[in-house]
PDB file of C-alpha atoms in Angstrom:
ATOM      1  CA  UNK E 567       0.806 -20.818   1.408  1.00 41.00           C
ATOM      2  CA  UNK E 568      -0.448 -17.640   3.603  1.00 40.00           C
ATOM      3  CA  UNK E 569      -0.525 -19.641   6.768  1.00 41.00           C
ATOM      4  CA  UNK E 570       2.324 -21.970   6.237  1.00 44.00           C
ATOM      5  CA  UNK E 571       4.999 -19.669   4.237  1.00 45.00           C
ATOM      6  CA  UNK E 572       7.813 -22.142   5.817  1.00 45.00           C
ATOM      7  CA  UNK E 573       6.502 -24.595   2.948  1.00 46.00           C
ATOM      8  CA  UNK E 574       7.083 -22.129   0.399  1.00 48.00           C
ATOM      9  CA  UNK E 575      10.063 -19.970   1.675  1.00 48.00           C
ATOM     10  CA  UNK E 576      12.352 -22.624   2.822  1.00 52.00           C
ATOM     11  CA  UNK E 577      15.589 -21.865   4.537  1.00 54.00           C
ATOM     12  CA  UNK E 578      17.307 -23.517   1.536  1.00 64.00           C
ATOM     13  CA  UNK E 579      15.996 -20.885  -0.939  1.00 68.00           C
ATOM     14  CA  UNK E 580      18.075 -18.243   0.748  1.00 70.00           C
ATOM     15  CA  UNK E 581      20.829 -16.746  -1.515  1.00 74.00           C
ATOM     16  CA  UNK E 582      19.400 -19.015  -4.521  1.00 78.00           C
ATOM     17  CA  UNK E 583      18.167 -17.356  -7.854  1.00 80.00           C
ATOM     18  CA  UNK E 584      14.686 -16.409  -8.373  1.00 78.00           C
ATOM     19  CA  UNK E 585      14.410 -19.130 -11.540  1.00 78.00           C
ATOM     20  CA  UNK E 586      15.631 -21.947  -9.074  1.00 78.00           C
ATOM     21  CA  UNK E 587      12.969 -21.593  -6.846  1.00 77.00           C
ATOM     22  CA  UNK E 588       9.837 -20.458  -8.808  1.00 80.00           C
ATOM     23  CA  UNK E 589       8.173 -21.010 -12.494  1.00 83.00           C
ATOM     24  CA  UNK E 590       9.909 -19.544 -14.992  1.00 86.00           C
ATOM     25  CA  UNK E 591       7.240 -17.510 -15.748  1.00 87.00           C
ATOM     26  CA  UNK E 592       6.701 -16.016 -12.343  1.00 88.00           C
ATOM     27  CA  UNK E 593      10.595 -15.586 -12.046  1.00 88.00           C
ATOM     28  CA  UNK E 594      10.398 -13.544 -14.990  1.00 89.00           C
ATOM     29  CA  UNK E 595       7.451 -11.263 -14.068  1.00 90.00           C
ATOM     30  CA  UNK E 596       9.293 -10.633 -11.188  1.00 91.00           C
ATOM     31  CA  UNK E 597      12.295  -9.781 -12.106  1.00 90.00           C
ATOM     32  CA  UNK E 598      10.268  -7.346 -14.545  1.00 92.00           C
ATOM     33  CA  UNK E 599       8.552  -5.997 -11.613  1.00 91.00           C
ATOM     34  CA  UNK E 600      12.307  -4.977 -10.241  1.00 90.00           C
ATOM     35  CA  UNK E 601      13.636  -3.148 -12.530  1.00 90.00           C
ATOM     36  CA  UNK E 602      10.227  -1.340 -12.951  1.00 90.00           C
ATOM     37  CA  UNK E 603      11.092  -0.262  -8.934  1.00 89.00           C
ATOM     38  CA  UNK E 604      14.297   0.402  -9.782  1.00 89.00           C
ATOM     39  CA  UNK E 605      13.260   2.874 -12.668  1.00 89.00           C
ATOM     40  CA  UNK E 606      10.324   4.614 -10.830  1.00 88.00           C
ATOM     41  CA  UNK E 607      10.755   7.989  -9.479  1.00 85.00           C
ATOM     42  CA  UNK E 608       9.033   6.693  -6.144  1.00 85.00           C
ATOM     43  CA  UNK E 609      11.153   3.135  -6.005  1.00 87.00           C
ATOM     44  CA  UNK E 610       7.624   1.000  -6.253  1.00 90.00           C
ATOM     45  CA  UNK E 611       5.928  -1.091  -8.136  1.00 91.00           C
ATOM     46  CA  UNK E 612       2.977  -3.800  -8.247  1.00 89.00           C
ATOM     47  CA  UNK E 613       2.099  -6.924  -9.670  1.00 90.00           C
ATOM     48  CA  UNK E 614      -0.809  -9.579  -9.418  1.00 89.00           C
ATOM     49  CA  UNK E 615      -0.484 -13.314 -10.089  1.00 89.00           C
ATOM     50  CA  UNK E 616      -1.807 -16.439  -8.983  1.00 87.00           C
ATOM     51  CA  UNK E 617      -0.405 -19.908  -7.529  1.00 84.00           C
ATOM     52  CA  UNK E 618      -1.801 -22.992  -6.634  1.00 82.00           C
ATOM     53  CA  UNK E 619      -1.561 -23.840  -2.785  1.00 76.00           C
ATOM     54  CA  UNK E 620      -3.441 -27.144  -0.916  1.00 73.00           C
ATOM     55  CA  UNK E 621      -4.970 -27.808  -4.244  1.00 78.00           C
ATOM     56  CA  UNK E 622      -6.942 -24.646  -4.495  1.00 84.00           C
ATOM     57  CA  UNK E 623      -6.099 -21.085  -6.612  1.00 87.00           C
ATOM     58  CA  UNK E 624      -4.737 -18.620  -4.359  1.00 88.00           C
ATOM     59  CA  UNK E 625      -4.163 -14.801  -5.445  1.00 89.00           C
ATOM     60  CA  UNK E 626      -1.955 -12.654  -4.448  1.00 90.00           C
ATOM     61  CA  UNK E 627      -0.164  -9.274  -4.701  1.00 90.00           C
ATOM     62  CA  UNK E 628       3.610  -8.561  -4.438  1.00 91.00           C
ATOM     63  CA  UNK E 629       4.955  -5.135  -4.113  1.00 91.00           C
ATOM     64  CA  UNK E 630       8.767  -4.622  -4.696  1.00 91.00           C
ATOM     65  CA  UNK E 631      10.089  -1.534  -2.953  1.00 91.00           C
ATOM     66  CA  UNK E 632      13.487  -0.584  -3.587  1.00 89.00           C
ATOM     67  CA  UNK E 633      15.908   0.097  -0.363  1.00 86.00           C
ATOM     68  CA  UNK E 634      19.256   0.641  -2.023  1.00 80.00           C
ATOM     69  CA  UNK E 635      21.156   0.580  -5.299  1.00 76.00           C
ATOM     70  CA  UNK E 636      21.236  -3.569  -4.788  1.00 78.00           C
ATOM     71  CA  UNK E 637      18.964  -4.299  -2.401  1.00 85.00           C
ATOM     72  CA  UNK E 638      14.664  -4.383  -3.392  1.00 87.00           C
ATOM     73  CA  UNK E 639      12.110  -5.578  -0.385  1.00 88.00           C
ATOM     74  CA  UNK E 640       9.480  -7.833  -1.878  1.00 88.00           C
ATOM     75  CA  UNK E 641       6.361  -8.211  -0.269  1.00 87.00           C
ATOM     76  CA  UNK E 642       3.964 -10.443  -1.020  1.00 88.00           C
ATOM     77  CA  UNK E 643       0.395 -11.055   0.801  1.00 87.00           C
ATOM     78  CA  UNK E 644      -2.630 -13.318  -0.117  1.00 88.00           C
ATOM     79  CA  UNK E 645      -5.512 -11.011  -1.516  1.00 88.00           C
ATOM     80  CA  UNK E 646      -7.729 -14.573  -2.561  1.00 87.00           C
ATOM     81  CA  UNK E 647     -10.095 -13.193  -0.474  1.00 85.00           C
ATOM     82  CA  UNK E 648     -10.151  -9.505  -0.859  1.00 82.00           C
ATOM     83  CA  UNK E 649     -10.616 -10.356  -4.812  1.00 82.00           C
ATOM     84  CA  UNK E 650     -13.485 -12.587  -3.813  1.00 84.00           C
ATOM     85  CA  UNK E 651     -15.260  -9.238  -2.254  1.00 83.00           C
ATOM     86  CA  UNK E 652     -14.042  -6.908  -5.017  1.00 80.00           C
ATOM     87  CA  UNK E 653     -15.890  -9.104  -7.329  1.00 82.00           C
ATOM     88  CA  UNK E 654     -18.661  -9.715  -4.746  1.00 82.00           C
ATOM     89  CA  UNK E 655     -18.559  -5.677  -4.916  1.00 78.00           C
ATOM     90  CA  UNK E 656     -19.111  -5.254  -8.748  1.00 78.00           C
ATOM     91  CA  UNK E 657     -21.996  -8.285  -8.651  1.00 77.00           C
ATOM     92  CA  UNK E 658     -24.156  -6.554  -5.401  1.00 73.00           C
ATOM     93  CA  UNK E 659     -23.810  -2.588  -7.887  1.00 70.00           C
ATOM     94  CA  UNK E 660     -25.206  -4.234 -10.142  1.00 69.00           C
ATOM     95  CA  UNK E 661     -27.773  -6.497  -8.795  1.00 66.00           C
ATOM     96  CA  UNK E 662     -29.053  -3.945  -6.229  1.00 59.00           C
ATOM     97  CA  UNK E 663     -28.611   0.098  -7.769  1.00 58.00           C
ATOM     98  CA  UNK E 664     -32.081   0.238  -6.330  1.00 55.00           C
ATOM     99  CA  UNK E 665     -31.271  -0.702  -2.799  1.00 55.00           C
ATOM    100  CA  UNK E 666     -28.910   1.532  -1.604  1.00 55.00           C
ATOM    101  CA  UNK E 667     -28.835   0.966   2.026  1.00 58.00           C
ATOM    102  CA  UNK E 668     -28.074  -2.523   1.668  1.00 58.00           C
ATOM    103  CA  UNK E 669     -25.205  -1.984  -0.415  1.00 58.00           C
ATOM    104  CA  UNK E 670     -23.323   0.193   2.529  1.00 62.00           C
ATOM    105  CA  UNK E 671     -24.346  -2.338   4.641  1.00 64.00           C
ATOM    106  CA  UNK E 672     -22.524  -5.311   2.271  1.00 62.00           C
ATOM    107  CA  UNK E 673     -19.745  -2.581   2.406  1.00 62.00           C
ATOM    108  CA  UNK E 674     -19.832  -2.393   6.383  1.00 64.00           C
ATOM    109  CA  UNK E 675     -19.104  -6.354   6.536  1.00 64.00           C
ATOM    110  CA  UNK E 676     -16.452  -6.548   4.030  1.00 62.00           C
ATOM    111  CA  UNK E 677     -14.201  -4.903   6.556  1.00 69.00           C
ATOM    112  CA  UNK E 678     -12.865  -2.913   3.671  1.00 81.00           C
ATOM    113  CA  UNK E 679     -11.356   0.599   4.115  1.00 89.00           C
ATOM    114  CA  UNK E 680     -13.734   1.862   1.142  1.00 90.00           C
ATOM    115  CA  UNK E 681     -14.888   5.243   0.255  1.00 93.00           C
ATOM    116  CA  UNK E 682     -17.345   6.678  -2.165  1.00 92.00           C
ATOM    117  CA  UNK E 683     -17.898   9.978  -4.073  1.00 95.00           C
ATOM    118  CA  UNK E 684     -21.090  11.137  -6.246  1.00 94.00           C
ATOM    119  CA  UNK E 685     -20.469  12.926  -9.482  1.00 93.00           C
ATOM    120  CA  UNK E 686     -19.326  15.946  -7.994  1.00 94.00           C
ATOM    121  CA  UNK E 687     -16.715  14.550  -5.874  1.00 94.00           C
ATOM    122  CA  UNK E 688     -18.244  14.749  -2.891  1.00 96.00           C
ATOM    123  CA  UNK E 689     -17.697  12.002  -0.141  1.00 95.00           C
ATOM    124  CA  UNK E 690     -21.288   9.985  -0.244  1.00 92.00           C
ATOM    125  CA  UNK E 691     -20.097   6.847   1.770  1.00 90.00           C
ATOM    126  CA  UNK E 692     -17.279   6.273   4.286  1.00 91.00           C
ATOM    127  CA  UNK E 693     -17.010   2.572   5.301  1.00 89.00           C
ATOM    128  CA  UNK E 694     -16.362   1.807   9.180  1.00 88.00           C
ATOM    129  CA  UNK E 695     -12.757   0.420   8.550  1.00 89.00           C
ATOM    130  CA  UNK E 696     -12.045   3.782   6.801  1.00 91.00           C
ATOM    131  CA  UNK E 697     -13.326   5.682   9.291  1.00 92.00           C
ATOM    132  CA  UNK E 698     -10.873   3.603  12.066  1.00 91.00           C
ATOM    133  CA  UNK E 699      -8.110   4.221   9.984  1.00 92.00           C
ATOM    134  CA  UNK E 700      -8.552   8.460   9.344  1.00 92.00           C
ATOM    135  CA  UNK E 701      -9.792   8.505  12.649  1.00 92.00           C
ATOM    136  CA  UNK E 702     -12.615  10.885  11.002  1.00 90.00           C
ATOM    137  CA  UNK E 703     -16.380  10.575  12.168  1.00 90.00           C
ATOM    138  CA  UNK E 704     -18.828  10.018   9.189  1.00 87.00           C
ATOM    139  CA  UNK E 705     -20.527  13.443   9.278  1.00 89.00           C
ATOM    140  CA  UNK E 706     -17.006  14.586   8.820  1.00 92.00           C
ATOM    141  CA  UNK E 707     -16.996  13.449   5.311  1.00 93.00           C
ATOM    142  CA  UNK E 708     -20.423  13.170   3.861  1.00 94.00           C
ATOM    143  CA  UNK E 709     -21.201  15.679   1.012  1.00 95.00           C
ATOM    144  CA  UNK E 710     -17.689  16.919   1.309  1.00 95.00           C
ATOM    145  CA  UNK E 711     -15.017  17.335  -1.633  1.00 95.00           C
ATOM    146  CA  UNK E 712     -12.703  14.310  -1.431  1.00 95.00           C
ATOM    147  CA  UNK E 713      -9.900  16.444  -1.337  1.00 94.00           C
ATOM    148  CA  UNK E 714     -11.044  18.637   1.875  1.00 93.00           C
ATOM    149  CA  UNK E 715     -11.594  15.069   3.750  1.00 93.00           C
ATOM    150  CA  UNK E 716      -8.394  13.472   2.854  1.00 94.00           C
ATOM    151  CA  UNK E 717      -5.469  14.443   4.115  1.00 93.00           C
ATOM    152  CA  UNK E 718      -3.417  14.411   1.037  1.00 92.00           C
ATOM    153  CA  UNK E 719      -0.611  16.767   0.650  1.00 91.00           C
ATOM    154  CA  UNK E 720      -0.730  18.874  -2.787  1.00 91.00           C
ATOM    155  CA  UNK E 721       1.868  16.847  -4.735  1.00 91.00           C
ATOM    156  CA  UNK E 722       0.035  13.597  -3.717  1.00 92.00           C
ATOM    157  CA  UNK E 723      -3.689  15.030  -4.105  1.00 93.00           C
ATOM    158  CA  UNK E 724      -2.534  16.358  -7.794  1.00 93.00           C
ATOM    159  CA  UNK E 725      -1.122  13.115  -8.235  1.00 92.00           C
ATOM    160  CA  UNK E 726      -4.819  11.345  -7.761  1.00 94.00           C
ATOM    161  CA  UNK E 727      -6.448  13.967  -9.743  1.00 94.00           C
ATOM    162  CA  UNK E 728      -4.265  12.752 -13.135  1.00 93.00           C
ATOM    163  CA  UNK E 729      -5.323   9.183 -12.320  1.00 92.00           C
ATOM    164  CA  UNK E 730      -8.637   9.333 -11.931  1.00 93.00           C
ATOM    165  CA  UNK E 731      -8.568  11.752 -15.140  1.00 92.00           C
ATOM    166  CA  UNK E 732      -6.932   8.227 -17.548  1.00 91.00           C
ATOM    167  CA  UNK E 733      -9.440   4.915 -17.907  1.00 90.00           C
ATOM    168  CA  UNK E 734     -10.672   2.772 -14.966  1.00 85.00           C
ATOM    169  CA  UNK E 735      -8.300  -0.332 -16.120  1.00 83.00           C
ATOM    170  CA  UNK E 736      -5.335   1.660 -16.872  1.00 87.00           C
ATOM    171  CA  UNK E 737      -5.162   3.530 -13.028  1.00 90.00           C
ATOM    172  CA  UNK E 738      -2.590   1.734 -10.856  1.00 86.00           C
ATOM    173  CA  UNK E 739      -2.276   2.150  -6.987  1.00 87.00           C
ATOM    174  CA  UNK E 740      -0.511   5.661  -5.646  1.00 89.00           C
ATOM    175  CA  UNK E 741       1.455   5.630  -2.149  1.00 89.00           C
ATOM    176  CA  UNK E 742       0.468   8.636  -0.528  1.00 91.00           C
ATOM    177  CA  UNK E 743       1.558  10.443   2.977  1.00 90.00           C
ATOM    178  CA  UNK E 744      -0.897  11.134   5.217  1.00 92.00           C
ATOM    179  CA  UNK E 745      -1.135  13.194   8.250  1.00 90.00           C
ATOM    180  CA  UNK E 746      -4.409  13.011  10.366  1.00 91.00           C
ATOM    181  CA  UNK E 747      -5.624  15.824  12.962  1.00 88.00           C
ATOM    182  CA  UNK E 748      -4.307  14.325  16.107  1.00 89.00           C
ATOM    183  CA  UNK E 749      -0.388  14.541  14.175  1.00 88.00           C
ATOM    184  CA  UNK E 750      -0.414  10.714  13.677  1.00 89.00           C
ATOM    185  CA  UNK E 751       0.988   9.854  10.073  1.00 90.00           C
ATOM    186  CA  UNK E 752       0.190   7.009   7.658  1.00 91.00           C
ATOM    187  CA  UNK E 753       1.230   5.787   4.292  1.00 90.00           C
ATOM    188  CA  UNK E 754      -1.730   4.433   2.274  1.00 92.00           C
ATOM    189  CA  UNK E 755      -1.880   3.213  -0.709  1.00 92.00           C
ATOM    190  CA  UNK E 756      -5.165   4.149  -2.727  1.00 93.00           C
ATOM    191  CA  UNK E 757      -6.464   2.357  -5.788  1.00 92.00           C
ATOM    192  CA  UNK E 758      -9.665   4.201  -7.489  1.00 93.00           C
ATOM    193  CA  UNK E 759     -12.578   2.478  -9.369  1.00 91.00           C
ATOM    194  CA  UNK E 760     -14.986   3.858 -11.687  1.00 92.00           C
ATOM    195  CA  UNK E 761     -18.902   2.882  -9.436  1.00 88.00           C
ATOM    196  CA  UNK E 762     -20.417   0.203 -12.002  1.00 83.00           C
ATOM    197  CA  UNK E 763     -23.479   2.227 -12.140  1.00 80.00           C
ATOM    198  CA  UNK E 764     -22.697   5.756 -12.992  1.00 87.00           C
ATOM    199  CA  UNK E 765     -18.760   6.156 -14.236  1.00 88.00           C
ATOM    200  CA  UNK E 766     -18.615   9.970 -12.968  1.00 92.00           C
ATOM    201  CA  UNK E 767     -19.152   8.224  -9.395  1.00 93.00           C
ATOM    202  CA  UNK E 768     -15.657   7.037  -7.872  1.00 94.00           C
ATOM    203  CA  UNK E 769     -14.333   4.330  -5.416  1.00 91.00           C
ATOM    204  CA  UNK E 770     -11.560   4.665  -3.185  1.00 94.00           C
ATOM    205  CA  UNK E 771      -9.812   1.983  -1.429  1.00 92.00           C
ATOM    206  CA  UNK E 772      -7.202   2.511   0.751  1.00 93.00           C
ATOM    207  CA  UNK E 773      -4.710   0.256   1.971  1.00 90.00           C
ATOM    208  CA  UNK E 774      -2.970   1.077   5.331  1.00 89.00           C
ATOM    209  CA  UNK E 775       0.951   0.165   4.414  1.00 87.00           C
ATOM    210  CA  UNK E 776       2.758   1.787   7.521  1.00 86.00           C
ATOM    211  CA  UNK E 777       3.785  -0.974   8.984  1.00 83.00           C
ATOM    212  CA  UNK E 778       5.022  -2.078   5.744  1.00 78.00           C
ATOM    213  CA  UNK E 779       7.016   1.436   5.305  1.00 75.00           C
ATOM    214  CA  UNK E 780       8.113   1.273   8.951  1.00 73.00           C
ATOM    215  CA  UNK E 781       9.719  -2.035   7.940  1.00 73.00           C
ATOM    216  CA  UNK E 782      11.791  -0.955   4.903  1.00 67.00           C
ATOM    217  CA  UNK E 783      12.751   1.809   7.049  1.00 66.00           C
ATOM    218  CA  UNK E 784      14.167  -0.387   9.443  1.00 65.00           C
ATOM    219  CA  UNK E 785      16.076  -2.123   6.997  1.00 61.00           C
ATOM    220  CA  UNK E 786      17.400   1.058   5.333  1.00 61.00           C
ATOM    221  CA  UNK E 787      18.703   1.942   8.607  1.00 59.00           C
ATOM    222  CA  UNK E 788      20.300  -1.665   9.041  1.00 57.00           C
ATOM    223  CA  UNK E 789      21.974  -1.411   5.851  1.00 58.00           C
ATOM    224  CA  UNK E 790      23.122   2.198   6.883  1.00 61.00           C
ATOM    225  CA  UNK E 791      25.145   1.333   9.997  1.00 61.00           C
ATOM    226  CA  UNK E 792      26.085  -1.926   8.934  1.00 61.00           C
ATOM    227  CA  UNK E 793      28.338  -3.094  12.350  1.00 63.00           C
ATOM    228  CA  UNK E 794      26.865  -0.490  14.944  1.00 66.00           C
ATOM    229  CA  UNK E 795      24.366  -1.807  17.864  1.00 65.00           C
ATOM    230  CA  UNK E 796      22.287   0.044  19.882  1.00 69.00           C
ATOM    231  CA  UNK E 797      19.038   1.589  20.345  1.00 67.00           C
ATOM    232  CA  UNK E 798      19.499   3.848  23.567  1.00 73.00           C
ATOM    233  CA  UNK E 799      18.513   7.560  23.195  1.00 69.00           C
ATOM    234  CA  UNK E 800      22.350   8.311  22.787  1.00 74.00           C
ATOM    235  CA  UNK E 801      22.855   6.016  20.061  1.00 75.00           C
ATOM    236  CA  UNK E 802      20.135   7.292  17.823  1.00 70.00           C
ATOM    237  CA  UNK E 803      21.734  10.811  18.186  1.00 75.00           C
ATOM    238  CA  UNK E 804      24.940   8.908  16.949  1.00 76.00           C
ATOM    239  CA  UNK E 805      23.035   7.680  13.984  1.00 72.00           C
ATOM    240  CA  UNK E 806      21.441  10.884  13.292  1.00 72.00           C
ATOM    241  CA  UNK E 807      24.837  12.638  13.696  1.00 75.00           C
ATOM    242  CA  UNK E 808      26.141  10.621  10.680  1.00 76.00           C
ATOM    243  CA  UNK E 809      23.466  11.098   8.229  1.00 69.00           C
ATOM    244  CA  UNK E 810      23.896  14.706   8.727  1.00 71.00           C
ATOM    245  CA  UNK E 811      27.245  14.567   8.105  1.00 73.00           C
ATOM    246  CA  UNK E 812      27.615  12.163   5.441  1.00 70.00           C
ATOM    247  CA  UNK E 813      26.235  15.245   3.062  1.00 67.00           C
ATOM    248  CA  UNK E 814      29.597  16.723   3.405  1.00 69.00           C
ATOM    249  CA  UNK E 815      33.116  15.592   1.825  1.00 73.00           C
ATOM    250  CA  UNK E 816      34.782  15.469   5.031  1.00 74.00           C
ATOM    251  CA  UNK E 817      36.954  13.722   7.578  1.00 77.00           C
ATOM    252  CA  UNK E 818      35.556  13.513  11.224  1.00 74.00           C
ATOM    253  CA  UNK E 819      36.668  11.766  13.949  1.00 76.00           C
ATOM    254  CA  UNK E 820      33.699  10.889  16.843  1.00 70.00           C
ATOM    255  CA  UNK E 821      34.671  10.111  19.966  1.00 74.00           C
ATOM    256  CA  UNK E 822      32.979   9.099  23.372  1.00 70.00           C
ATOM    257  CA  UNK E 823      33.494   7.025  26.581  1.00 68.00           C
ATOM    258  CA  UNK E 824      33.688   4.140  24.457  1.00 60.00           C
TER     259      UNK E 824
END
C-alpha cells in the first residue's frame, strides 16, 4: 500500500464517502478521529489501525489535522516497521539491562530520533538521528535536565510535564514548536515511554512533522485566496496585506498596475 498508494487511493474515490471506499469499521474510526480534531483545542488528533496489503499485515498511523471549519487533512504513513523496532526496543531492555552499551548501539541502527533520561530527568542517551534533527552535539545533552536541552517553549514544556505525570498507556503524542540555536524552527511531535527497566527512567521519541505542518500551511493559504496566483515577492505582500486587514469590519479597495 506504502509504495503503490495509486492501488489504494484511486482517482475514482475522489469526492466519494469514507464508507464507500473503506470497511465500515475503519470508516467509522475515522470519522471518530474527525470530530475528535475538530473538538481539540490544538485541531489534532491520532489513531492506529491495521490493513492487509500484498497478503501481509501492514500498520499504520493517520493523523487528522483540521484546516478550516469543513475542511480536515488526513495523513496517513506506514509505521509496520517502526512498530517492528518499538517492539524490538522493549525485547533488547529486557533481554540485555546488563549490557548497556549495546543497547545504544541497537538504538544507533534503528535510525530512530530517541532520547533517554535517568530518574532525575537528566538526558542519559541522545540517539544520532536526534542529534541531526536538534542539531545539538551529544555532550550538549548528557546529564542535563530534559527541559534545559530541549527547546520547548513554557506552554509546550508544561504541557509534557502533565503527561509524563498520568500512566505510560494513557500518554498520547504532543505537537510541540521548536526553535533550535541557529533560529531554524521545527514542529515535532513527541511520544514518551516509561524505560521497561526502571519506570522513573523516560523515553522520548520525537517525530520531525515540519514538512507535514508546512503542507497544511500551504493548503490553508490555498483555501485563503481561493482565485489569486502568484508567488512573486509583491504578491505575498498582497496576501499578507489581506490577512491583516480581514481583522477589521471594513471596506477597502486595493489597487495596482493590474
Amino acid at each position: 500500500c506504502a509504495q503503490k498508494p495509486e492501488t489504494v487511493f484511486k482517482p475514482n474515490y475522489v469526492g466519494q464517502s469514507l464508507n464507500s471506499v473503506m470497511t465500515a469499521d475503519l470508516s467509522e474510526q475515522f470519522l471518530y478521529y474527525v470530530q475528535k480534531a475538530l473538538e481539540a483545542a490544538d485541531g489534532v488528533s491520532f489513531c492506529r489501525f491495521s490493513l492487509e496489503c500484498a497478503e501481509k499485515n501492514h500498520d499504520f498511523e493517520a493523523r487528522f489535522s483540521v484546516c478550516d471549519s469543513d475542511t480536515v487533512l488526513i495523513l496517513v504513513r506506514d509505521i509496520t516497521e517502526y512498530r517492528k523496532a518499538e517492539a524490538t526496543l522493549v525485547e533488547t531492555f529486557l533481554k540485555l539491562q546488563e549490557s548497556h552499551d549495546d543497547i545504544l548501539t541497537i538504538l544507533n541502527q534503528m535510525r530512530l530520533a530517541i532520547a533517554m533520561t535517568d530518574d532525575l530527568g537528566r538526558v542519559s542517551f541522545l540517539s544520532q538521528a536526534a542529534s541531526k534533527l536538534l542539531k545539538l552535539a551529544k555532550d550538549e545533552a548528557i546529564n542535563r535536565s530534559w527541559e534545559k536541552v530541549f527547546p520547548f517553549s513554557a506552554v509546550d514544556r508544561k504541557a509534557i510535564q502533565d503527561v509524563m505525570a498520568i500512566p505510560s498507556k494513557e500518554r498520547g503524542k504532543i505537537t510541540t514548536e521548536m526553535e533550535l540555536k541557529d533560529g531554524t524552527t521545527l514542529w515535532v511531535d513527541v511520544e514518551i515511554r516509561d524505560d521497561p527497566a526502571d519506570a522513573k527512567k523516560k523515553i522520548f521519541y520525537l517525530y520531525d512533522m515540519t514538512e507535514m505542518r508546512h503542507l497544511r500551511g500551504l493548503l490553508d493559504e490555498k483555501s485563503q485566496f481561493q482565485g489569486l496566483v502568484g508567488r512573486s515577492k509583491r504578491m505575498r505582500l498582497v496576501y499578507e496585506q489581506i490577512r491583516e486587514l480581514s481583522n477589521f469590519d471594513a471596506t477597502v479597495l486595493i489597487t495596482g498596475e493590474t
